[in-house]
């Protein structure tokens, strides 16, 4: 990590967050805007504490794997005291790359753009 401010926290099950941060680093070298947190390492109260610490240091957006899992629940609790914090659920690599590479703008606009990119990257082909 460099001394750049972490702008986003990725939280999910297992190695979800670390895997996405690794992929962002490999593709564009900008993984230092993210912190990776696994819910496997923390009970619910601790997960909330860890998120609060990242927000206190400048994180603006929490990206989670699921909309109703422990990570999203902890993020929503943190949002009660931090109305500017934005939660993005169902995060994927395309969304995170958009966030890392996109123009620096407010968290709500950055999240909206990342979500649009993430949604548009999900496709299906083949089968009959």
Short mmCIF file of C-alpha atoms in Angstrom, two decimals:
data_model
loop_
_atom_site.label_atom_id
_atom_site.label_comp_id
_atom_site.label_asym_id
_atom_site.label_seq_id
_atom_site.Cartn_x
_atom_site.Cartn_y
_atom_site.Cartn_z
CA UNK A 1 0.00 0.00 0.00
CA UNK A 2 1.12 3.53 -0.62
CA UNK A 3 0.21 6.57 1.45
CA UNK A 4 -2.78 7.25 -0.80
CA UNK A 5 -6.06 7.50 1.07
CA UNK A 6 -8.13 4.36 0.98
CA UNK A 7 -11.38 5.44 -0.69
CA UNK A 8 -13.21 2.13 -0.69
CA UNK A 9 -13.47 -0.86 1.59
CA UNK A 10 -14.29 -4.22 0.01
CA UNK A 11 -15.89 -6.65 2.45
CA UNK A 12 -17.08 -10.17 1.77
CA UNK A 13 -16.99 -13.85 2.49
CA UNK A 14 -13.76 -15.84 2.38
CA UNK A 15 -11.11 -14.35 0.11
CA UNK A 16 -13.61 -12.35 -1.97
CA UNK A 17 -12.17 -8.95 -1.02
CA UNK A 18 -8.51 -9.94 -1.23
CA UNK A 19 -9.10 -11.56 -4.62
CA UNK A 20 -10.71 -8.44 -6.04
CA UNK A 21 -7.98 -6.18 -4.68
CA UNK A 22 -5.37 -8.52 -6.20
CA UNK A 23 -7.14 -8.41 -9.58
CA UNK A 24 -7.39 -4.60 -9.52
CA UNK A 25 -3.66 -4.43 -8.76
CA UNK A 26 -2.79 -6.80 -11.60
CA UNK A 27 -4.93 -4.95 -14.14
CA UNK A 28 -4.28 -1.30 -13.33
CA UNK A 29 -1.95 -1.07 -10.33
CA UNK A 30 -4.41 0.98 -8.28
CA UNK A 31 -5.29 -1.45 -5.51
CA UNK A 32 -4.07 1.06 -2.92
CA UNK A 33 -7.41 2.90 -3.05
CA UNK A 34 -9.04 -0.18 -1.46
CA UNK A 35 -8.88 -2.00 1.85
CA UNK A 36 -9.82 -5.69 1.79
CA UNK A 37 -11.71 -7.15 4.74
CA UNK A 38 -12.95 -10.73 5.14
CA UNK A 39 -15.94 -11.32 7.37
CA UNK A 40 -14.38 -14.68 8.21
CA UNK A 41 -11.88 -12.81 10.40
CA UNK A 42 -14.38 -10.84 12.48
CA UNK A 43 -17.62 -11.41 14.39
CA UNK A 44 -20.36 -8.89 13.50
CA UNK A 45 -19.44 -6.30 16.16
CA UNK A 46 -15.77 -6.41 15.19
CA UNK A 47 -16.62 -6.09 11.51
CA UNK A 48 -18.55 -2.93 12.29
CA UNK A 49 -15.60 -1.59 14.32
CA UNK A 50 -13.17 -2.28 11.45
CA UNK A 51 -15.45 -0.47 9.00
CA UNK A 52 -15.73 2.50 11.36
CA UNK A 53 -11.93 2.70 11.52
CA UNK A 54 -11.64 2.77 7.73
CA UNK A 55 -14.34 5.44 7.46
CA UNK A 56 -12.57 7.54 10.10
CA UNK A 57 -9.44 7.37 7.91
CA UNK A 58 -11.27 8.54 4.79
CA UNK A 59 -13.07 5.59 3.19
CA UNK A 60 -16.14 6.85 1.34
CA UNK A 61 -17.68 3.66 -0.05
CA UNK A 62 -18.14 0.12 1.24
CA UNK A 63 -18.40 -2.56 -1.45
CA UNK A 64 -19.87 -5.91 -0.35
CA UNK A 65 -20.50 -9.24 -2.00
CA UNK A 66 -24.13 -9.68 -0.90
CA UNK A 67 -26.96 -7.24 -0.17
CA UNK A 68 -28.10 -8.90 3.06
CA UNK A 69 -24.98 -10.51 4.51
CA UNK A 70 -23.07 -9.60 7.65
CA UNK A 71 -20.85 -7.16 5.72
CA UNK A 72 -23.77 -5.16 4.33
CA UNK A 73 -25.49 -5.21 7.72
CA UNK A 74 -22.36 -3.86 9.43
CA UNK A 75 -21.99 -1.19 6.73
CA UNK A 76 -25.59 -0.06 7.21
CA UNK A 77 -24.97 0.33 10.93
CA UNK A 78 -21.92 2.49 10.22
CA UNK A 79 -23.95 4.55 7.73
CA UNK A 80 -26.34 5.61 10.52
CA UNK A 81 -23.55 7.72 12.03
CA UNK A 82 -21.92 8.60 8.70
CA UNK A 83 -24.60 9.83 6.30
CA UNK A 84 -22.06 10.50 3.54
CA UNK A 85 -20.94 6.87 3.45
CA UNK A 86 -22.18 4.90 0.43
CA UNK A 87 -22.84 1.15 0.29
CA UNK A 88 -22.57 -0.83 -2.96
CA UNK A 89 -23.73 -4.45 -2.75
CA UNK A 90 -23.05 -7.18 -5.30
CA UNK A 91 -19.66 -5.70 -6.15
CA UNK A 92 -17.70 -7.16 -9.05
CA UNK A 93 -14.35 -6.54 -10.71
CA UNK A 94 -15.75 -4.26 -13.42
CA UNK A 95 -17.36 -2.00 -10.81
CA UNK A 96 -14.16 -1.81 -8.77
CA UNK A 97 -12.02 -1.03 -11.80
CA UNK A 98 -14.41 1.77 -12.74
CA UNK A 99 -14.14 3.15 -9.22
CA UNK A 100 -10.32 2.91 -9.16
CA UNK A 101 -9.81 4.34 -12.65
CA UNK A 102 -12.72 6.77 -12.79
CA UNK A 103 -12.50 10.48 -12.33
CA UNK A 104 -12.39 11.60 -8.73
CA UNK A 105 -15.88 12.76 -7.82
CA UNK A 106 -18.13 12.56 -4.80
CA UNK A 107 -18.85 9.13 -3.33
CA UNK A 108 -22.47 9.00 -4.49
CA UNK A 109 -21.53 9.76 -8.11
CA UNK A 110 -18.54 7.40 -7.99
CA UNK A 111 -20.75 4.62 -6.63
CA UNK A 112 -23.45 5.23 -9.24
CA UNK A 113 -20.91 5.06 -12.07
CA UNK A 114 -19.30 1.93 -10.62
CA UNK A 115 -22.68 0.21 -10.25
CA UNK A 116 -23.61 1.03 -13.87
CA UNK A 117 -20.32 -0.44 -15.10
CA UNK A 118 -20.69 -3.51 -12.89
CA UNK A 119 -24.24 -4.18 -14.10
CA UNK A 120 -23.35 -3.75 -17.75
CA UNK A 121 -20.48 -6.22 -17.44
CA UNK A 122 -22.76 -9.12 -16.46
CA UNK A 123 -23.82 -11.03 -19.56
CA UNK A 124 -24.82 -14.49 -20.62
CA UNK A 125 -24.10 -16.24 -23.90
CA UNK A 126 -24.44 -19.73 -25.29
CA UNK A 127 -26.94 -22.38 -24.34
CA UNK A 128 -30.06 -22.52 -26.41
#
